[in-house]
C-alpha positions as CSV (number, residue, x, y, z in Angstrom):
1,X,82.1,-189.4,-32.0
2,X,83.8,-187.7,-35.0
3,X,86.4,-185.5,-34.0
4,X,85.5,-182.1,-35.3
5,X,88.4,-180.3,-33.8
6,X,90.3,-181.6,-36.7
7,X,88.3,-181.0,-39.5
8,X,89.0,-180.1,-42.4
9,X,87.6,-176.5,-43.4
10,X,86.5,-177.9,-46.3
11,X,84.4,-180.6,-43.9
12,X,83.6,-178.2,-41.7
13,X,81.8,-176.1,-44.5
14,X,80.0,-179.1,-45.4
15,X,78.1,-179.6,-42.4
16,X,77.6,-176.6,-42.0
17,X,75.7,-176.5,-45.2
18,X,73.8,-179.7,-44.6
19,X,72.6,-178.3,-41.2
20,X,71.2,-175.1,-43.0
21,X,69.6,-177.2,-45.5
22,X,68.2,-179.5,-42.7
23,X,66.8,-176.4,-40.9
24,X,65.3,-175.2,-43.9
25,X,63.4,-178.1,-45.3
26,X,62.6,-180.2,-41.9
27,X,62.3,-177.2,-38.8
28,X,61.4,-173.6,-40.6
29,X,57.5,-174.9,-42.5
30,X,56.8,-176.2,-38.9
31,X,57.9,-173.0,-37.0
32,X,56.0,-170.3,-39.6
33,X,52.9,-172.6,-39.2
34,X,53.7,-172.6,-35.3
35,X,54.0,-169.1,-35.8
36,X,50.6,-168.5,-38.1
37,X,53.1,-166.7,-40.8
38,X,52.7,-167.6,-43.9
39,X,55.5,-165.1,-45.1
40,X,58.6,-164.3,-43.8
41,X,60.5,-161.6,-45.3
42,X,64.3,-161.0,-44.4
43,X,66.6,-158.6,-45.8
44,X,70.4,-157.2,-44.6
45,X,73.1,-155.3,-46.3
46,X,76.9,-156.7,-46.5
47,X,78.8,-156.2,-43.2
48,X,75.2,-155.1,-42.0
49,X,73.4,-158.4,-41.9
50,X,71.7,-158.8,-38.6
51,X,71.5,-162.0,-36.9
52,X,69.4,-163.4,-38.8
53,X,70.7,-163.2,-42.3
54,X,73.6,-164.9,-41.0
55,X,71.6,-168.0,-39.7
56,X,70.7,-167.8,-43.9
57,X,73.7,-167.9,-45.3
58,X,75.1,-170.7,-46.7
59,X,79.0,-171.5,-45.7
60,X,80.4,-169.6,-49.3
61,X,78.9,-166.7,-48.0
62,X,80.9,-164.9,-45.3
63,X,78.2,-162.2,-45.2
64,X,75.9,-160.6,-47.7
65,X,76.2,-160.0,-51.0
66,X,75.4,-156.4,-51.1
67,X,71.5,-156.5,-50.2
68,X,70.5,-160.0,-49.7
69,X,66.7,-160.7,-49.7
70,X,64.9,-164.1,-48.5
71,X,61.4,-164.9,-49.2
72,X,59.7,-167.7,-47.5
73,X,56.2,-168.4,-48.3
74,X,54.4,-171.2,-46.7
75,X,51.6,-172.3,-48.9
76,X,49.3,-175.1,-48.3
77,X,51.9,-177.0,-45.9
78,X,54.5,-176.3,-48.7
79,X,57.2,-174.3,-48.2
80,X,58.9,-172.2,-50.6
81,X,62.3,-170.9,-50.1
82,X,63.8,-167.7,-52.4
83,X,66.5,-165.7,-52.9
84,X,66.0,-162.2,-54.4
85,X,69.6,-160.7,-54.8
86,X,72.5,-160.4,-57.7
87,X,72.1,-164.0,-59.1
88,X,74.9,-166.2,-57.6
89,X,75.6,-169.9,-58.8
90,X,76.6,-171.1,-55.6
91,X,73.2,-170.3,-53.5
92,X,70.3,-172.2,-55.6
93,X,70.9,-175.2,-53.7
94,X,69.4,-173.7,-50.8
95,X,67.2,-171.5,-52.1
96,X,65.5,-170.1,-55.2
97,X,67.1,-167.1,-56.7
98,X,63.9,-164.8,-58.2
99,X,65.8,-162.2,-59.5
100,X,67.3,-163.5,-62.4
101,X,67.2,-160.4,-64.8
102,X,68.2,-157.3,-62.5
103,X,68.8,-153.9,-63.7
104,X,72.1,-152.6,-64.8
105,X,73.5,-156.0,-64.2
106,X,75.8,-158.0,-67.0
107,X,73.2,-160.7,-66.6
108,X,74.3,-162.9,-70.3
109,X,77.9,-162.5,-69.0
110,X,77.3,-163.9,-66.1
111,X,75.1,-166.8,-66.6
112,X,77.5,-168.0,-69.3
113,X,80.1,-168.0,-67.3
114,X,79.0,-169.0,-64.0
115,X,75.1,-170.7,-64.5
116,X,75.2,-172.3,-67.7
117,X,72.5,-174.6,-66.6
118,X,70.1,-171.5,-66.5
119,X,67.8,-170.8,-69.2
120,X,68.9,-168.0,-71.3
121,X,66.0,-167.9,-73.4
122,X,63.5,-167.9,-70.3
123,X,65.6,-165.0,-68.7
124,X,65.9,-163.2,-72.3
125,X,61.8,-163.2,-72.1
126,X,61.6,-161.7,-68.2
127,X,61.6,-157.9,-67.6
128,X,64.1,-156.4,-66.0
129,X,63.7,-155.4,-62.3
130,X,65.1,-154.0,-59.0
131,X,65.6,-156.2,-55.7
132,X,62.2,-154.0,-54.1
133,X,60.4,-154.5,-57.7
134,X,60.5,-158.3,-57.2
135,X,59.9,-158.4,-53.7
136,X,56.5,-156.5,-54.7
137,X,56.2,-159.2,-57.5
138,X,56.4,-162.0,-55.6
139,X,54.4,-161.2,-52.5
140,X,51.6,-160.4,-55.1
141,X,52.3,-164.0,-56.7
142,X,51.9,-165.3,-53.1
143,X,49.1,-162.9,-51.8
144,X,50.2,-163.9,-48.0
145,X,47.7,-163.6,-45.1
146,X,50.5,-161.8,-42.8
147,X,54.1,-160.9,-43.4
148,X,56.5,-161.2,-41.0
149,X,59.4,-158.8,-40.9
150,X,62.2,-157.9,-38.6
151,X,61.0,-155.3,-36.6
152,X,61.0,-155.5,-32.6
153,X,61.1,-153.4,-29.8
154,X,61.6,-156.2,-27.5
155,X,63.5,-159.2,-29.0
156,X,67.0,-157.6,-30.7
157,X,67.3,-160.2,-32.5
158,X,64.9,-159.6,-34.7
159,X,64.7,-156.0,-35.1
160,X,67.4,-156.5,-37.9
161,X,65.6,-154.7,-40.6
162,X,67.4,-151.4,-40.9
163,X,65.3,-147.7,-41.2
164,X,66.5,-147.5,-45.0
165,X,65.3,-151.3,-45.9
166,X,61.8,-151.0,-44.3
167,X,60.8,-147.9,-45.9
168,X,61.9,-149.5,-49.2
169,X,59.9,-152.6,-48.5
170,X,57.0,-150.6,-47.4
171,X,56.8,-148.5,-50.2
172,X,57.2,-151.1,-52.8
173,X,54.2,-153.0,-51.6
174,X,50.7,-152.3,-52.8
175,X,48.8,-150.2,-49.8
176,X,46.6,-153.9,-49.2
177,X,50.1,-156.1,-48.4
178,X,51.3,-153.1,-46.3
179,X,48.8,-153.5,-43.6
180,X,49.5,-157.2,-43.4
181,X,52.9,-156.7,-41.9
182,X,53.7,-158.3,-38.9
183,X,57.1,-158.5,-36.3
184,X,58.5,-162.0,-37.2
185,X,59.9,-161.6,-33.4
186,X,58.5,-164.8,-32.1
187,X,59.4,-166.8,-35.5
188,X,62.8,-165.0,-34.9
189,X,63.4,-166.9,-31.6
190,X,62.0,-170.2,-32.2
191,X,64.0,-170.4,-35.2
192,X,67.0,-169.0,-33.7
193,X,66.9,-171.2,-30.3
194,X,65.9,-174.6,-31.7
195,X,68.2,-177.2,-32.9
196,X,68.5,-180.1,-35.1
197,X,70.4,-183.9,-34.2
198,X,73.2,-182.3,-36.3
199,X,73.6,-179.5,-34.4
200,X,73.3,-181.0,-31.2
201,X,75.8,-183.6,-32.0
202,X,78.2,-180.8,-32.7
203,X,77.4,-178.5,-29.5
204,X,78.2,-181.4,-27.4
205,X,81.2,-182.0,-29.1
206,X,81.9,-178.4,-29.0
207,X,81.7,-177.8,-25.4
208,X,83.5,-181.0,-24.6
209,X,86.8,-179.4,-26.6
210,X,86.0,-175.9,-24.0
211,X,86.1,-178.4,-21.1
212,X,89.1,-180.2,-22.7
213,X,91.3,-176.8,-23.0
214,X,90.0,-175.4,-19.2
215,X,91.8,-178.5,-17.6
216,X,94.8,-178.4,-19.9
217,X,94.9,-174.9,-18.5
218,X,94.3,-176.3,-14.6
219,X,97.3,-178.8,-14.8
220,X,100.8,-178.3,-13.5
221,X,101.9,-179.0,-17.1
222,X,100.6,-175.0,-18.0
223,X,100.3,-173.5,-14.5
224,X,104.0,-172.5,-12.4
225,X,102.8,-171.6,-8.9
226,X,105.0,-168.5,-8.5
227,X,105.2,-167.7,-11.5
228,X,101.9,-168.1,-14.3
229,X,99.5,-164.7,-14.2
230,X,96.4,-164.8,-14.5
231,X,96.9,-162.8,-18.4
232,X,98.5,-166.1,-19.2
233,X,96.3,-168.4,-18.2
234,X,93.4,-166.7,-20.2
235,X,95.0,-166.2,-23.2
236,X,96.0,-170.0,-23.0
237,X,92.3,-170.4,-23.5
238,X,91.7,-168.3,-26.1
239,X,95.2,-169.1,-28.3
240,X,94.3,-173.0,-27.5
241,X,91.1,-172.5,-29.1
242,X,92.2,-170.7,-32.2
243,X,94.8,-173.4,-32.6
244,X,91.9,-175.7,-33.5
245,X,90.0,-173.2,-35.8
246,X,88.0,-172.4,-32.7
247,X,87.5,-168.4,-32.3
248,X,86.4,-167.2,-28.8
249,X,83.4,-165.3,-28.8
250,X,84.1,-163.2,-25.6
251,X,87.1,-161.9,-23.8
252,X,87.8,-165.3,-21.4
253,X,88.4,-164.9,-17.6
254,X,90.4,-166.3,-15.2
255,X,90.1,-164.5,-11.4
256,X,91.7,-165.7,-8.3
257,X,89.9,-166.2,-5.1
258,X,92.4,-166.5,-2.3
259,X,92.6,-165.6,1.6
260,X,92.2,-162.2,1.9
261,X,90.8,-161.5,-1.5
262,X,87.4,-162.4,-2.6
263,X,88.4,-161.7,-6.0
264,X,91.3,-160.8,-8.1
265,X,91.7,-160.3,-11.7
266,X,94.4,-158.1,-12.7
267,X,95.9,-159.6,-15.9
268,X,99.1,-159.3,-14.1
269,X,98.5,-161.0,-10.8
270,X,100.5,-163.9,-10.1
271,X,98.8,-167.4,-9.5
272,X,100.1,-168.6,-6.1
273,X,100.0,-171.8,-3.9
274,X,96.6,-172.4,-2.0
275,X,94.9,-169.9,-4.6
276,X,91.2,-170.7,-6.0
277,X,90.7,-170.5,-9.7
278,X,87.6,-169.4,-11.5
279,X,87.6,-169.6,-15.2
280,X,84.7,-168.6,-17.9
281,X,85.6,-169.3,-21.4
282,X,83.6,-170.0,-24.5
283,X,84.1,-170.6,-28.4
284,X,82.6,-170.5,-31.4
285,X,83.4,-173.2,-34.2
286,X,80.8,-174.1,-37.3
287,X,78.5,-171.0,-36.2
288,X,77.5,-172.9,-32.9
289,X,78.8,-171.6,-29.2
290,X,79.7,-173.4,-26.1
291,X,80.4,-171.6,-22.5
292,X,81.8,-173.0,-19.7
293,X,83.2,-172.0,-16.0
294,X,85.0,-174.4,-13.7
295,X,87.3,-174.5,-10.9
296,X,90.3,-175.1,-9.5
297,X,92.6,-175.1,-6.3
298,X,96.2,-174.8,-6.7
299,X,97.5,-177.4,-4.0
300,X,99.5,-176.2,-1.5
301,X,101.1,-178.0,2.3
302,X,99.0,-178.8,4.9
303,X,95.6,-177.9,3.0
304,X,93.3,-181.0,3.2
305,X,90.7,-179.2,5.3
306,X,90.7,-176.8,2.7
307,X,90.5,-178.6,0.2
308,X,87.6,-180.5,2.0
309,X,86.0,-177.3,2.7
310,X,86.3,-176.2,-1.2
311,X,84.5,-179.6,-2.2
312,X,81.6,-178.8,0.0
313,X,81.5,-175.2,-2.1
314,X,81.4,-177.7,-5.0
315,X,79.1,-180.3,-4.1
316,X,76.6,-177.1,-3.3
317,X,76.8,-175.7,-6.5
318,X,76.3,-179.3,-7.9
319,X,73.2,-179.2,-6.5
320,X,72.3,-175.8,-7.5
321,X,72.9,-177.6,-10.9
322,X,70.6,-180.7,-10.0
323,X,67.5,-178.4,-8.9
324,X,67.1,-176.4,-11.8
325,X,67.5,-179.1,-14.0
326,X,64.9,-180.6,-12.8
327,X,63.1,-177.3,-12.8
328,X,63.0,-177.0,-16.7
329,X,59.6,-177.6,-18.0
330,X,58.5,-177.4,-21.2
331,X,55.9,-174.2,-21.7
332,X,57.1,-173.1,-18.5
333,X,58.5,-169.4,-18.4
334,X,62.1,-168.9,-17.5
335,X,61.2,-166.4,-14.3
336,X,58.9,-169.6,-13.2
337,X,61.9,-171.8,-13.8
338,X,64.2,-169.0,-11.6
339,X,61.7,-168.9,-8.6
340,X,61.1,-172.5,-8.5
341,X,64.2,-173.4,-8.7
342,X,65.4,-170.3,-5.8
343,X,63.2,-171.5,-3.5
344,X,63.7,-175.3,-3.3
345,X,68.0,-174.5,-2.9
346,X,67.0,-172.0,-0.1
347,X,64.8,-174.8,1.5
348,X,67.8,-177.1,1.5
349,X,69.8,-174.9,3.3
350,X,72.1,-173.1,0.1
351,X,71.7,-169.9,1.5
352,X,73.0,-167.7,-1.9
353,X,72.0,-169.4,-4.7
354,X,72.2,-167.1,-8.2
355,X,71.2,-168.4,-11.2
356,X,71.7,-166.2,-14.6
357,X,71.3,-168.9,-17.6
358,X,70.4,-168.0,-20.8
359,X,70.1,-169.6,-24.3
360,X,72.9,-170.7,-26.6
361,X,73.4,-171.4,-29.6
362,X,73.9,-169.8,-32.7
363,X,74.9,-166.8,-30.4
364,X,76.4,-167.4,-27.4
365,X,73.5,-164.9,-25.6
366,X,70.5,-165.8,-27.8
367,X,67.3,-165.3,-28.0
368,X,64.8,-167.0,-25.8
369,X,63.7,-167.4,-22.3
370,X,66.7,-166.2,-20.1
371,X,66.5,-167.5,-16.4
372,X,67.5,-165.1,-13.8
373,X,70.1,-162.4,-14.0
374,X,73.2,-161.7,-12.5
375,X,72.1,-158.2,-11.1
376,X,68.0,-159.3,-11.0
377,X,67.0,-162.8,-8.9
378,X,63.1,-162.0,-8.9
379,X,61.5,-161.2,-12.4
380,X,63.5,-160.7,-15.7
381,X,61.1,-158.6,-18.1
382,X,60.8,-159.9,-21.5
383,X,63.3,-162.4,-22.2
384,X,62.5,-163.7,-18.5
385,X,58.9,-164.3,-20.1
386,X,59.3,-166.6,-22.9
387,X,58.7,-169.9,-22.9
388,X,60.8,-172.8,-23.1
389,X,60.1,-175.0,-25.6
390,X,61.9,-178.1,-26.9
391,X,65.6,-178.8,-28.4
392,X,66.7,-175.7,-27.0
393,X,70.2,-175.4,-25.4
394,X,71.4,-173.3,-22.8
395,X,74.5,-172.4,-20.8
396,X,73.6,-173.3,-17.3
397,X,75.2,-170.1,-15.6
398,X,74.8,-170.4,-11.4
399,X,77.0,-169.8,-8.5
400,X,77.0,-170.3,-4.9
401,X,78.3,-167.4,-2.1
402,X,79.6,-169.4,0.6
403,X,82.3,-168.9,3.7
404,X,85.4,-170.5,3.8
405,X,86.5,-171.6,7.5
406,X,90.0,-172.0,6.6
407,X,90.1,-168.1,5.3
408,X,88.6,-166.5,8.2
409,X,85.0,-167.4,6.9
410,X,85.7,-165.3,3.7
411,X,82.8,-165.2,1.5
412,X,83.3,-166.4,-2.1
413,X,81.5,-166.9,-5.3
414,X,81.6,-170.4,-6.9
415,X,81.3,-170.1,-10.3
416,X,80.0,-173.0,-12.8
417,X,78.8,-173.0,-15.8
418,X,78.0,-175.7,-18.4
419,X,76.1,-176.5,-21.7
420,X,72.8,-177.9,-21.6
421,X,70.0,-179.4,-23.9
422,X,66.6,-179.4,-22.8
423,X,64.7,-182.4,-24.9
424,X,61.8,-185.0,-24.4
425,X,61.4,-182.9,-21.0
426,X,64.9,-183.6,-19.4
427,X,67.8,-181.9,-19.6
428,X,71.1,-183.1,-20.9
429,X,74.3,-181.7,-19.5
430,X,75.9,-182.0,-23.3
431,X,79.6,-182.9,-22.4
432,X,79.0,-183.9,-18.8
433,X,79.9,-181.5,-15.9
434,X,82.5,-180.7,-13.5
435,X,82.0,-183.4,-10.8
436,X,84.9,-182.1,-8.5
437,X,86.8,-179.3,-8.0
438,X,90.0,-179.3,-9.9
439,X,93.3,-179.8,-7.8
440,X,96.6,-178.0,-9.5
């Protein structure tokens, strides 16, 4: 397996390109015909993308430039992919640009400097127009059936289409196209939550490089009994990460469980002989996320029967893990997944099972069926509702509240989470899982 960790930015930016370009050309016709869109219009601002311009963008493009403006028309199976912002020589191998003469723009300059493979003499013939004017040019060219645009009340990520752009689009459209708009929200998340070989390849090799830094942390080598806080420990994760060109996508945890004290996680708190650790960390490298809890016992004299009593904890939550990955079914909703997979633990005797997974991805909370929540184990509304379809991954987020003997039957949460891919109707625990619990 290639070791990304130590890749070169410029390498880095190259697969991320050929992912887009995969994604464009070999999963997006499928998904708007899936979808019965045959337009899909998405516009953002700089520094006011939404998510879904920045799924888009190519990796020479941090964020927008200005307004950028993506056309995809799916004609007779064929797809057509467009740009319509400020011409830029770097984006037409992903897409093509449309507005070639805009207004008030230094458009011979340009070309001759930057494009010289464009045709000056075409572009000298075209009118000049404003981003909305060819938007309204080329959905007449197309005459689409329905439009799909980012408007939602129920699926955030794709509500992106700010007040300002919509009435713009709306009023540049003759009053026949503007009845045919549609919320591209179930385009949104099918093209957000699904992934290519490519990607998949990455994710696993993404969350194996989380695992790989949570037991660096869990060793003896980082940890000082006595002496390590907990603020320590978790910004080991994070600075280990960013090391490797790895940026954490969420403030990572570490909490201590010990006798006494169900939970602990003052930054300053000192990480003591015979305490339990539970970590949750998660990074984001090439625009894909991985997330990840395990944990550990600092070892201490005398403590094999609790020890043997934390491995029980374990091998429960193992199996929490085992049930609802066999619970996943394609076209199955994720509140059927939930109370499935709730009721057959209960029937074999885990008496707190939780389960709170959700997608991953391109966000590290994306869009698509979640399963369970941590404050709601009966019926998510919404996101609970969607289906789960195929090449999807997921963080598989559980835990298991169970007594400890050894600490006066104290009642803990077991934490673990790890990355999965659902695909071909079985689920794939990308980077393996925690088999045991981790002794310090």
């Amino acid at each position: 397996m290639p070791a990304y960790q130590s890749m070169s930015l410029q390498s880095l930016f190259r697969l991320q390109d050929e992912i887009l370009l995969d994604r464009l050309e070999h999963l997006l016709p499928a998904l708007m015909e899936e979808s019965g869109i045959d337009m899909w219009i998405v516009i953002g601002d700089e520094y006011n993308e939404g998510p879904t311009v920045e799924s888009l963008l190519p990796s020479s493009f941090f964020h927008a430039r200005r307004t950028a403006a993506f056309i995809f028309s799916l004609q007779q199976g064929k797809l057509s992919r467009m740009v319509v912002s400020k011409p830029d020589f770097s984006i037409d191998r992903f897409y093509e640009p449309v507005l070639l003469k805009p207004k008030g723009f230094d458009w011979e300059t340009f070309y001759r400097a930057f494009a010289s493979r464009y045709d000056l003499e075409a572009i000298r013939a075209m009118p000049e127009e404003d981003l909305y004017s060819c938007i309204a040019r080329i959905v007449r060219q197309h005459n689409p059936r329905r439009i799909a645009i980012e408007v939602s009340d129920q699926v955030p990520f794709a509500d992106g289409l700010s007040k300002s752009n919509y009435d713009k689009l709306h009023a540049c459209l003759d009053p026949s196209f503007q009845t045919r708009l549609h919320s591209a929200q179930d385009l949104v998340v099918r093209w957000l939550e699904t992934r290519r070989p490519k990607e998949i390849d990455l994710m696993r090799h993404i969350s194996h490089i989380t695992r790989e830094i949570i037991a660096k942390c869990y060793s003896r080598t980082f940890i000082v009994p006595g002496k390590t806080t907990i603020g320590e420990a978790r910004f080991f994760l994070m600075e280990s990460a960013i090391k490797l060109g790895m940026i954490p996508w969420f403030d990572a945890t570490v909490w201590i469980r010990r006798k006494g004290f169900a939970h602990i996680d003052d930054d300053s708190a000192v990480i003591e002989q015979g305490d339990l650790l539970h970590c949750d960390f998660g990074v984001r490298y090439g625009k894909l996320c991985s997330d990840v809890q395990e944990m550990a016992y600092v070892k201490a004299e005398g403590d094999e029967k609790l020890i043997a009593e934390l491995e029980l904890i374990h091998r429960k939550a193992m199996r929490l893990q085992d049930i609802l990955a066999r619970t996943f079914s394609k076209g199955a909703t994720g509140n059927q997944v939930l109370e499935q997979a709730l009721t057959q633990a209960k029937a074999e005797g885990i008496e707190k099972p939780m389960i709170y997974s959700h997608p991953i991805g391109l966000y590290g909370h994306g869009p698509g069926p979640t399963i369970g929540s941590f404050g709601n184990q009966v019926f998510v509304p919404g996101s609970g509702e969607r289906l789960i379809n195929d090449a999807t991954c997921y963080a598989m987020e559980l835990n298991v509240m169970e007594q400890v003997p050894s600490w006066d039957n104290l009642r803990v949460m077991y934490g673990q989470e790890i990355d999965i891919l659902f695909h071909d109707g079985r689920v794939e625990f990308l980077s393996g899982r925690q088999q045991q619990l981790h002794i310090i």
